[in-house]
Tab-separated table of C-alpha atoms in Angstrom:
chain	number	residue	atom	x	y	z
A	1358	MET	CA	0.000	0.000	0.000
A	1359	ALA	CA	1.831	3.057	-1.299
A	1360	ASP	CA	0.296	5.565	1.091
A	1361	GLN	CA	1.065	3.692	4.301
A	1362	VAL	CA	2.701	5.301	7.318
A	1363	GLU	CA	5.701	3.250	8.439
A	1364	VAL	CA	5.736	2.547	12.179
A	1365	VAL	CA	8.965	1.262	13.700
A	1366	HIS	CA	8.054	-0.341	17.024
A	1367	TYR	CA	10.906	-0.724	19.526
A	1368	THR	CA	9.832	-3.072	22.290
A	1369	ASP	CA	10.775	-5.849	24.663
A	1370	PRO	CA	8.336	-8.527	25.883
A	1371	SER	CA	9.554	-8.169	29.475
A	1372	CYS	CA	8.975	-4.404	29.822
A	1373	PRO	CA	5.996	-3.467	32.039
A	1374	TRP	CA	5.676	-0.086	30.313
A	1375	ALA	CA	5.332	-1.805	26.939
A	1376	TYR	CA	2.802	-4.236	28.414
A	1377	SER	CA	0.812	-1.340	29.843
A	1378	ALA	CA	0.752	0.333	26.421
A	1379	GLU	CA	-0.791	-2.683	24.677
A	1380	PRO	CA	-4.284	-1.075	24.728
A	1381	PHE	CA	-2.870	1.886	22.786
A	1382	MET	CA	-1.291	-0.430	20.207
A	1383	ARG	CA	-4.625	-2.157	19.687
A	1384	ALA	CA	-6.316	1.230	19.249
A	1385	LEU	CA	-3.766	2.264	16.601
A	1386	GLU	CA	-4.154	-1.054	14.796
A	1387	TRP	CA	-7.922	-0.766	14.749
A	1388	ARG	CA	-8.139	2.898	13.843
A	1389	TYR	CA	-5.726	2.824	10.892
A	1390	GLY	CA	-5.669	-0.841	9.847
A	1391	ASP	CA	-3.553	-1.389	6.740
A	1392	GLY	CA	-2.721	2.311	6.668
A	1393	LEU	CA	0.115	1.555	9.084
A	1394	ALA	CA	3.050	-0.637	8.053
A	1395	TRP	CA	4.589	-1.940	11.266
A	1396	ARG	CA	8.218	-3.017	11.665
A	1397	LEU	CA	9.147	-4.684	14.943
A	1398	VAL	CA	12.527	-4.116	16.599
A	1399	THR	CA	13.247	-6.196	19.716
A	1400	ILE	CA	15.358	-4.376	22.293
A	1401	GLY	CA	16.760	-7.319	24.263
A	1402	LEU	CA	16.878	-5.674	27.673
A	1403	ARG	CA	18.907	-8.457	29.305
A	1404	GLU	CA	20.955	-11.428	28.175
A	1405	ASP	CA	21.213	-12.817	31.694
A	1406	THR	CA	20.020	-12.018	35.201
A	1407	ALA	CA	23.406	-11.481	36.872
A	1408	ASP	CA	22.852	-7.757	37.415
A	1409	LEU	CA	19.419	-8.384	38.936
A	1410	GLU	CA	20.827	-10.985	41.296
A	1411	ARG	CA	23.608	-8.619	42.405
A	1412	ARG	CA	20.968	-6.029	43.284
A	1413	GLY	CA	19.026	-8.554	45.327
A	1414	THR	CA	16.132	-8.837	42.878
A	1415	THR	CA	14.013	-11.969	43.291
A	1416	PRO	CA	11.045	-13.354	41.346
A	1417	ALA	CA	8.799	-12.101	44.158
A	1418	SER	CA	10.218	-8.578	44.111
A	1419	ARG	CA	9.838	-8.418	40.339
A	1420	VAL	CA	6.143	-9.244	40.612
A	1421	ASP	CA	5.750	-6.696	43.408
A	1422	GLY	CA	7.237	-4.090	41.077
A	1423	TRP	CA	4.639	-4.875	38.416
A	1424	ARG	CA	1.635	-4.446	40.704
A	1425	TRP	CA	1.525	-0.673	40.247
A	1426	PHE	CA	1.397	-1.044	36.471
A	1427	SER	CA	-1.523	-3.456	36.620
A	1428	GLU	CA	-3.414	-1.349	39.144
A	1429	THR	CA	-2.790	1.844	37.147
A	1430	PHE	CA	-3.313	0.662	33.565
A	1431	GLY	CA	-5.561	-2.369	34.028
A	1432	MET	CA	-3.621	-5.097	32.240
A	1433	PRO	CA	-3.811	-8.551	33.897
A	1434	LEU	CA	-1.129	-9.777	36.285
A	1435	LEU	CA	-0.347	-13.044	38.024
A	1436	THR	CA	1.186	-12.176	41.387
A	1437	THR	CA	2.523	-15.680	42.063
A	1438	PRO	CA	6.320	-15.483	41.534
A	1439	ARG	CA	8.173	-17.630	39.020
A	1440	GLY	CA	10.568	-20.302	40.162
A	1441	ARG	CA	13.590	-18.252	39.053
A	1442	LEU	CA	14.600	-15.060	37.313
A	1443	VAL	CA	14.544	-15.036	33.510
A	1444	ALA	CA	16.189	-12.611	31.069
A	1445	SER	CA	14.401	-11.402	27.959
A	1446	GLY	CA	17.093	-12.165	25.382
A	1447	ARG	CA	15.754	-15.584	24.441
A	1448	MET	CA	12.177	-14.294	24.423
A	1449	CYS	CA	13.228	-11.775	21.783
A	1450	ARG	CA	14.975	-14.507	19.798
A	1451	ALA	CA	11.756	-16.555	19.867
A	1452	VAL	CA	9.888	-13.562	18.452
A	1453	LYS	CA	12.454	-13.180	15.678
A	1454	ALA	CA	12.288	-16.930	14.974
A	1455	ALA	CA	8.531	-16.612	14.565
A	1456	GLY	CA	9.211	-13.807	12.106
A	1457	LEU	CA	10.676	-16.357	9.679
A	1458	GLN	CA	7.068	-17.533	9.311
A	1459	GLY	CA	5.785	-14.056	8.468
A	1460	ASP	CA	4.974	-10.725	10.080
A	1461	ALA	CA	1.649	-11.945	11.468
A	1462	ALA	CA	3.375	-14.893	13.150
A	1463	GLN	CA	5.985	-12.557	14.629
A	1464	ARG	CA	3.362	-10.200	16.028
A	1465	GLY	CA	1.360	-13.126	17.357
A	1466	MET	CA	4.394	-14.622	19.077
A	1467	LEU	CA	5.303	-11.292	20.645
A	1468	ARG	CA	1.755	-11.083	21.954
A	1469	ALA	CA	1.847	-14.632	23.321
A	1470	VAL	CA	5.231	-14.195	25.018
A	1471	ARG	CA	4.358	-10.801	26.491
A	1472	MET	CA	1.072	-12.026	27.917
A	1473	ALA	CA	2.732	-15.142	29.341
A	1474	TRP	CA	5.494	-13.076	30.930
A	1475	PHE	CA	3.047	-11.141	33.075
A	1476	THR	CA	0.278	-13.702	33.583
A	1477	SER	CA	1.885	-17.151	33.780
A	1478	LEU	CA	4.657	-19.107	35.480
A	1479	HIS	CA	6.299	-20.177	32.210
A	1480	LEU	CA	10.097	-20.048	32.284
A	1481	LEU	CA	10.446	-18.047	29.116
A	1482	ASP	CA	13.903	-19.139	28.131
A	1483	GLU	CA	12.959	-22.805	27.666
A	1484	ASP	CA	11.966	-24.471	24.401
A	1485	GLY	CA	8.979	-26.211	25.968
A	1486	ALA	CA	7.433	-22.897	26.976
A	1487	PHE	CA	7.974	-21.405	23.520
A	1488	ALA	CA	6.500	-24.472	21.831
A	1489	GLU	CA	3.373	-24.246	23.995
A	1490	LEU	CA	2.958	-20.543	23.347
A	1491	GLY	CA	3.664	-20.958	19.648
A	1492	ALA	CA	0.844	-23.467	19.380
A	1493	SER	CA	-1.559	-20.719	20.472
A	1494	VAL	CA	-0.546	-18.355	17.651
A	1495	PRO	CA	-2.746	-18.662	14.548
A	1496	GLY	CA	-0.778	-19.849	11.529
A	1497	LEU	CA	2.464	-20.491	13.402
A	1498	ASP	CA	4.183	-23.897	13.312
A	1499	PRO	CA	5.602	-24.440	16.839
A	1500	GLU	CA	7.934	-27.256	15.768
A	1501	ARG	CA	9.484	-25.058	13.111
A	1502	LEU	CA	9.725	-22.240	15.655
A	1503	ILE	CA	11.929	-24.361	17.926
A	1504	ARG	CA	14.092	-25.456	14.994
A	1505	ASP	CA	14.455	-21.874	13.800
A	1506	LEU	CA	15.650	-20.730	17.227
A	1507	ALA	CA	18.960	-22.383	16.338
A	1508	ASP	CA	19.134	-20.764	12.889
A	1509	PRO	CA	22.051	-18.284	12.600
A	1510	ALA	CA	19.706	-15.993	10.673
A	1511	VAL	CA	17.618	-15.549	13.824
A	1512	GLU	CA	20.668	-14.591	15.877
A	1513	ASP	CA	21.739	-12.151	13.161
A	1514	ALA	CA	18.270	-10.575	13.080
A	1515	TYR	CA	18.184	-10.267	16.856
A	1516	GLN	CA	21.639	-8.700	17.064
A	1517	ALA	CA	20.697	-6.261	14.310
A	1518	ASP	CA	17.613	-5.305	16.337
A	1519	ARG	CA	19.683	-4.795	19.495
A	1520	ALA	CA	22.128	-2.552	17.622
A	1521	GLU	CA	19.333	-0.504	16.057
A	1522	ALA	CA	17.585	-0.075	19.412
A	1523	ARG	CA	20.850	1.237	20.868
A	1524	SER	CA	21.323	3.802	18.112
A	1525	ALA	CA	18.774	6.306	19.357
A	1526	ALA	CA	21.148	9.283	19.250
A	1527	GLY	CA	20.227	11.382	16.218
A	1528	VAL	CA	16.869	10.155	14.959
A	1529	GLY	CA	15.791	9.522	18.542
A	1530	ASP	CA	16.785	12.931	19.907
A	1531	PRO	CA	13.126	13.827	20.644
A	1532	ALA	CA	12.974	10.751	22.889
A	1533	ILE	CA	16.165	11.870	24.614
A	1534	ALA	CA	14.738	15.376	25.072
A	1535	GLN	CA	11.676	13.883	26.781
A	1536	ASP	CA	13.870	11.674	28.999
A	1537	ARG	CA	12.383	8.626	27.299
A	1538	ALA	CA	15.638	7.068	26.155
A	1539	ALA	CA	18.209	5.169	28.209
A	1540	LEU	CA	21.601	6.879	28.016
A	1541	PHE	CA	24.879	4.986	28.207
A	1542	ASP	CA	28.509	5.872	27.547
A	1543	GLY	CA	28.691	6.789	23.897
A	1544	GLY	CA	25.058	6.454	22.995
A	1545	ALA	CA	21.371	6.079	23.790
A	1546	ARG	CA	18.857	3.237	23.668
A	1547	PHE	CA	15.194	3.488	22.789
A	1548	THR	CA	13.011	2.491	25.722
A	1549	ALA	CA	9.943	0.307	25.316
A	1550	PRO	CA	7.613	1.068	23.743
A	1551	SER	CA	9.057	3.650	21.352
A	1552	LEU	CA	7.357	4.338	18.035
A	1553	ILE	CA	8.890	6.127	15.053
A	1554	PHE	CA	6.402	7.240	12.396
A	1555	ARG	CA	7.611	7.927	8.837
A	1556	HIS	CA	5.711	9.150	5.799
A	1557	GLU	CA	6.909	10.810	2.566
A	1558	GLY	CA	10.302	11.773	3.971
A	1559	ARG	CA	8.986	13.117	7.281
A	1560	THR	CA	9.635	11.496	10.666
A	1561	LEU	CA	7.974	11.884	14.069
A	1562	VAL	CA	9.283	10.159	17.205
A	1563	ALA	CA	7.156	9.046	20.147
A	1564	GLY	CA	9.813	7.810	22.546
A	1565	GLY	CA	8.971	5.535	25.440
A	1566	PHE	CA	5.554	5.231	27.045
A	1567	GLN	CA	3.105	7.792	25.663
A	1568	SER	CA	-0.650	8.226	25.650
A	1569	PHE	CA	-2.694	6.956	22.729
A	1570	GLU	CA	-3.371	10.566	21.767
A	1571	ALA	CA	0.364	11.194	21.342
A	1572	TYR	CA	0.629	8.321	18.875
A	1573	ASP	CA	-2.575	9.339	17.117
A	1574	VAL	CA	-1.498	12.934	16.643
A	1575	CYS	CA	1.750	11.743	15.023
A	1576	VAL	CA	-0.217	9.823	12.389
A	1577	ALA	CA	-2.719	12.644	11.938
A	1578	ASN	CA	0.056	15.170	11.261
A	1579	LEU	CA	1.964	12.943	8.864
A	1580	ALA	CA	-1.031	11.618	6.923
A	1581	PRO	CA	-4.252	13.506	7.743
A	1582	HIS	CA	-5.927	11.901	4.718
A	1583	LEU	CA	-5.354	8.352	5.993
A	1584	PRO	CA	-8.705	6.539	6.439
A	1585	ARG	CA	-9.733	6.081	10.068
A	1586	ARG	CA	-12.148	3.438	11.234
A	1587	PRO	CA	-14.736	4.471	13.829
A	1588	GLN	CA	-14.821	2.836	17.235
A	1589	PRO	CA	-16.119	-0.740	16.988
A	1590	THR	CA	-18.506	-2.602	19.212
A	1591	PRO	CA	-16.756	-5.078	21.535
A	1592	ALA	CA	-18.029	-8.004	19.459
A	1593	GLU	CA	-16.712	-6.457	16.222
A	1594	LEU	CA	-13.336	-5.847	17.806
A	1595	LEU	CA	-12.933	-9.334	19.259
A	1596	ALA	CA	-13.715	-10.899	15.884
A	1597	ALA	CA	-10.505	-9.300	14.567
A	1598	TYR	CA	-8.295	-10.709	17.359
A	1599	PRO	CA	-8.397	-14.514	17.563
A	1600	GLN	CA	-5.792	-14.541	20.371
A	1601	GLY	CA	-8.218	-12.589	22.540
A	1602	LEU	CA	-8.094	-9.178	24.192
A	1603	THR	CA	-8.054	-7.954	27.760
A	1604	THR	CA	-10.738	-5.745	29.256
A	1605	ALA	CA	-8.325	-2.788	29.192
A	1606	GLU	CA	-7.686	-3.276	25.496
A	1607	VAL	CA	-11.369	-3.499	24.613
A	1608	ALA	CA	-12.108	-0.438	26.753
A	1609	GLN	CA	-9.420	1.618	25.019
A	1610	VAL	CA	-10.371	0.710	21.459
A	1611	CYS	CA	-14.125	1.014	21.986
A	1612	ARG	CA	-14.195	4.266	23.926
A	1613	ASP	CA	-15.787	7.320	22.369
A	1614	ARG	CA	-13.628	10.234	21.281
A	1615	ASN	CA	-12.395	12.265	24.294
A	1616	ASP	CA	-13.906	9.812	26.773
A	1617	PRO	CA	-11.603	7.980	29.211
A	1618	ALA	CA	-11.438	4.216	28.971
A	1619	ASP	CA	-14.174	2.765	31.181
A	1620	LEU	CA	-12.857	-0.559	32.490
A	1621	PRO	CA	-15.768	-1.353	34.867
A	1622	GLY	CA	-18.369	-0.472	32.238
A	1623	THR	CA	-16.545	-2.454	29.566
A	1624	GLU	CA	-16.227	-5.462	31.883
A	1625	ALA	CA	-19.972	-5.329	32.568
A	1626	GLU	CA	-20.814	-5.095	28.866
A	1627	LEU	CA	-18.487	-7.980	28.002
A	1628	ALA	CA	-20.011	-10.081	30.787
A	1629	ARG	CA	-23.459	-9.328	29.365
A	1630	LEU	CA	-22.299	-10.426	25.908
A	1631	ALA	CA	-20.801	-13.577	27.403
A	1632	ASP	CA	-24.135	-14.389	29.071
A	1633	ALA	CA	-25.796	-13.930	25.691
A	1634	GLY	CA	-23.295	-16.278	24.032
A	1635	THR	CA	-21.768	-13.581	21.797
A	1636	VAL	CA	-18.311	-13.638	23.398
A	1637	ARG	CA	-16.515	-15.988	25.754
A	1638	ARG	CA	-14.256	-15.372	28.699
A	1639	SER	CA	-10.990	-17.097	29.651
A	1640	PRO	CA	-9.471	-16.490	33.084
A	1641	ILE	CA	-6.063	-14.842	33.078
A	1642	GLY	CA	-3.769	-13.546	35.789
A	1643	ASP	CA	-5.024	-13.497	39.358
A	1644	ASP	CA	-8.710	-12.915	38.702
A	1645	GLN	CA	-9.049	-11.176	35.365
A	1646	SER	CA	-10.405	-11.908	31.919
A	1647	LEU	CA	-9.238	-12.509	28.387
A	1648	TRP	CA	-12.142	-12.143	25.953
A	1649	HIS	CA	-12.680	-13.968	22.660
A	1650	THR	CA	-15.378	-13.946	20.038
A	1651	ALA	CA	-17.755	-16.875	20.377
A	1652	ALA	CA	-17.919	-17.348	16.602
């Protein structure tokens, strides 16, 4: 599609800020559809957990640190700690391995890994966990995924992503100005989630966690003529997402212009639809819901 806006999405499946911004990503996807051409760049926040262990971080303290995000932004959380600390490097490699099966498979695997990181006890550096998650991604072959994890092309793609994410100086200066980039000796790294929007030689940078309106205004300024879909009903929205959506995601996408996301009202409406057989609910996290179309 010649008139698409390119969106470069810098993210890491282990980042709670990126997880909290998932409702905004769904709203962008719905509003602009094929008008946005997404390119995923995995940051790879950690290759091992040695630094966390030196600081006294434990699986329990990590979960405690995520509670604020869940309480503030409404995404589900399992507060039972994992059996051990896990770094995100191999999660990112699994996402890149899924990318060998297509962009949709890559996005689906990122979604599956991110959701599992915050709502399950999976040890997300083990092949068995990736195979199980891969089986839940429409169109993805989990056996091939595990084979591809050993493919040198996957390692090359991941290392290229890591290098790009750590080259924020220059194009990412707006993110640095907003204190939404991580500085290190000799450079800067994009924080998750950072979005770079490009269209017809113009670039806008939304570094780090931003509101949906910040992302939306970037697209509107670059391509004001781009078609925009109106807010859907919850049932219409869920039909487009076979992996399911959280209450917070449905609330964000389905809210009226200028209205805040109404999580309690959305939960009540989804429960009503579930009673009517239009949608179905799966438990996730401590006591929250993942919603799917019943069709």
